[in-house]
XYZ file of C-alpha atoms in Angstrom:
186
model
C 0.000 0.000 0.000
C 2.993 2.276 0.477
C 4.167 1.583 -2.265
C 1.090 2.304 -4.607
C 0.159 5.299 -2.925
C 3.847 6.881 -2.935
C 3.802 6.095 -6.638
C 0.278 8.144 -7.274
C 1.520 10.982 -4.921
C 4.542 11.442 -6.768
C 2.585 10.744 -10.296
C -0.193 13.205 -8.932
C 2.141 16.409 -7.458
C 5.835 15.730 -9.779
C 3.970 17.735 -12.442
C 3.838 20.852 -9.916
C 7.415 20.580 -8.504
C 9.158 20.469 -12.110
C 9.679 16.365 -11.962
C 9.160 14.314 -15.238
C 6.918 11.865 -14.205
C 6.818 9.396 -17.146
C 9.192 6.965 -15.222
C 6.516 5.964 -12.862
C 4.244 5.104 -16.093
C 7.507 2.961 -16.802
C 7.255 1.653 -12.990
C 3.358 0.911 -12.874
C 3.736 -1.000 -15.965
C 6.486 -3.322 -14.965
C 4.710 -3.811 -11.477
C 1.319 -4.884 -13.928
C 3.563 -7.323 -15.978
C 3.986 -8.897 -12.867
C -0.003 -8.756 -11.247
C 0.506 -5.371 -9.645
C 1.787 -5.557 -5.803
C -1.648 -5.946 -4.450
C -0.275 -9.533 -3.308
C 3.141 -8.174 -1.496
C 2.528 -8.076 1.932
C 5.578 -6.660 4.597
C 9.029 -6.673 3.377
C 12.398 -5.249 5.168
C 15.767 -4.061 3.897
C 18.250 -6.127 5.087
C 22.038 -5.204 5.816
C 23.889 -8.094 7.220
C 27.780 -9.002 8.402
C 29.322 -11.774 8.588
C 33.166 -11.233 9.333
C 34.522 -7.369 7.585
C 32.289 -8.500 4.582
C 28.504 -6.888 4.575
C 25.950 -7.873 2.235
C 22.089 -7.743 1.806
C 18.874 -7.536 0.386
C 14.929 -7.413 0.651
C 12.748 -9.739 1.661
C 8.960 -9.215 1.238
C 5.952 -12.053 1.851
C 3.754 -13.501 -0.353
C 0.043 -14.539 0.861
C 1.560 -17.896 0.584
C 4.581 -20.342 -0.720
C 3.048 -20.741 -4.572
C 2.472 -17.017 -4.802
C 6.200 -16.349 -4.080
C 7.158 -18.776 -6.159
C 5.382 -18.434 -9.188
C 6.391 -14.486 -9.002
C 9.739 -15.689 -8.576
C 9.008 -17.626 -11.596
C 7.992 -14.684 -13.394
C 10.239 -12.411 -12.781
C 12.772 -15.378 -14.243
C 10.794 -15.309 -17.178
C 11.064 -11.695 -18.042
C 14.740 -11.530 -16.765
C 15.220 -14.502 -19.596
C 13.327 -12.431 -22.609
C 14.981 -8.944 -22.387
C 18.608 -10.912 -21.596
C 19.173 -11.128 -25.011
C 18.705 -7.438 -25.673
C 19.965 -6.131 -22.446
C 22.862 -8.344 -21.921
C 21.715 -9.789 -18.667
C 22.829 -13.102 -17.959
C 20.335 -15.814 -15.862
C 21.128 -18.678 -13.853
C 19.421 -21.165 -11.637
C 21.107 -22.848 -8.671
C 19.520 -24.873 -5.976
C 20.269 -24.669 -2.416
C 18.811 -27.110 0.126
C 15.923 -27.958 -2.213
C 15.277 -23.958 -3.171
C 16.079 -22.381 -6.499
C 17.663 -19.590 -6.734
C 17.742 -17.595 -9.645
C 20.534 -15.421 -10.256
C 20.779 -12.840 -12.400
C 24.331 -11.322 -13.706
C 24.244 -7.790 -14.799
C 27.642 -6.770 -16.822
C 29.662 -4.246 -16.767
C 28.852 -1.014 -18.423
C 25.522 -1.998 -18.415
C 23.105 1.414 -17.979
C 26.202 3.646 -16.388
C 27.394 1.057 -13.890
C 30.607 1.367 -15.420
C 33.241 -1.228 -14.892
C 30.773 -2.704 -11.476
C 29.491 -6.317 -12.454
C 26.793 -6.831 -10.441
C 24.852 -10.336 -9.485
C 21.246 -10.592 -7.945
C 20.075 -13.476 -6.562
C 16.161 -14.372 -6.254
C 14.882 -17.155 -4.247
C 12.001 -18.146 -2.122
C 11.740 -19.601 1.387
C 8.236 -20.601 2.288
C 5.922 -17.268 1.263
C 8.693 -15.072 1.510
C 10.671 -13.438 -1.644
C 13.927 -13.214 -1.104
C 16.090 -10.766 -3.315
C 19.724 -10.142 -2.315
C 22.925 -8.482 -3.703
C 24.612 -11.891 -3.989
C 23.665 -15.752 -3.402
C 24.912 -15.778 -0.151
C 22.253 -13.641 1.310
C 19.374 -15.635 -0.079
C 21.342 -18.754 1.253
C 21.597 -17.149 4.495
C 17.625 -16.501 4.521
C 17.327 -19.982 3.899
C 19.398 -21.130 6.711
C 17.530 -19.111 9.085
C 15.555 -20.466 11.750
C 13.414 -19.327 14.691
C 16.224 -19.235 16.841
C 18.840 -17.796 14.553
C 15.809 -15.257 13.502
C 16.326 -11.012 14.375
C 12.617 -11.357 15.938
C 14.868 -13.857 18.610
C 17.565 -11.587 19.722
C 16.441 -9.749 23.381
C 17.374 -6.582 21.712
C 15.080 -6.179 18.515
C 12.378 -8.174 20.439
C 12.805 -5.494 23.418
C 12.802 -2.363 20.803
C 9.489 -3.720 18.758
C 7.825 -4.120 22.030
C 8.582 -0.529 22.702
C 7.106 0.506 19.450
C 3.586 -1.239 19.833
C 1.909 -3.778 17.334
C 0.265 -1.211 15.644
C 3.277 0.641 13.910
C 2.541 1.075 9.862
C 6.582 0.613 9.129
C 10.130 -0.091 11.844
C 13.409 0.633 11.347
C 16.063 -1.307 13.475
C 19.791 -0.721 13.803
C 21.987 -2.713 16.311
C 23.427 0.046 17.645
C 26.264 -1.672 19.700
C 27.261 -3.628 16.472
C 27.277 -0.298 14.671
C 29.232 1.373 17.694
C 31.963 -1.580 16.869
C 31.947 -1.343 13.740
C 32.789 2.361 13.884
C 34.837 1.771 16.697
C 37.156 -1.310 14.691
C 37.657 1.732 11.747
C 39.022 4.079 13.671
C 41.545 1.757 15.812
């Protein structure tokens, strides 16, 4: 819902503030190719670090496991017809009995400049799981209750704080941040 009504706000008031708004025509129709986003439900932005090396993603739910993966599937399908023309390379690998699809975008593709990059797409139950490499869709998969965020004292202790009835949350792990910060400057 955030999504679709951010997209007719800016649609709706870019015309007033000087904005060309024909790239959320662009937008609207690529959502329609695949069945609008009335299906997504909640997603989150993910940064994650494992070692010095970070990586990340999204992850958004489906209503349910064939939903996520037949959009999976989709999305696939489309990334396989423009590859030709736009040089994007697609994969499949399978990880514990998931596919993940990943999708190789090459260098000086769209002013990326030398900067290969890789997505990966998979699915774990109803969720949609998009990261900046395999290894953060693998590490969704892996994840269990107790390895979840929603199990560490901290988040658990900070969502309580914020109430059930919050439209959207943003959690950092402050102390992991601190050392972080800390670990650059030593």
């Amino acid at each position: 819902q955030t999504i679709q009504t951010g997209l007719s706000a800016v649609e709706s008031q870019g015309p007033t503030l000087g904005l060309d708004v024909s790239s959320i025509k662009s937008v609207k129709d690529a959502l329609t190719v695949i069945g609008g986003i009335d299906w997504l439900g909640d997603g989150a932005i993910v940064v994650t670090r494992d070692g010095s090396k970070y990586d990340g993603g999204i992850v958004a739910e489906a209503p349910d496991a064939k939903t996520a993966q037949s959009k999976v599937g989709l999305i696939s399908g489309l990334v396989t017809l423009s590859g030709g023309s736009t040089g994007l390379k697609i994969r499949d690998e399978t990880y514990k009995g998931s596919t993940i699809v990943i999708v190789t975008v090459p260098a000086n593709t769209g002013g990326l400049g030398n900067a290969q990059i890789q997505l990966a797409i998979g699915t774990k139950g109803n969720l949609i799981v998009v990261g900046y490499t395999d290894a953060f869709v693998k590490a969704v998969i892996d994840t269990t209750v107790g390895t979840s965020l929603a199990a560490q004292a901290d988040y658990t202790a900070a969502m309580g704080a914020a109430g059930a009835s919050n439209q959207g949350s943003i959690y950092v792990n402050v102390p992991a941040l601190e050392d972080q910060v800390g670990a650059a400057f030593s």
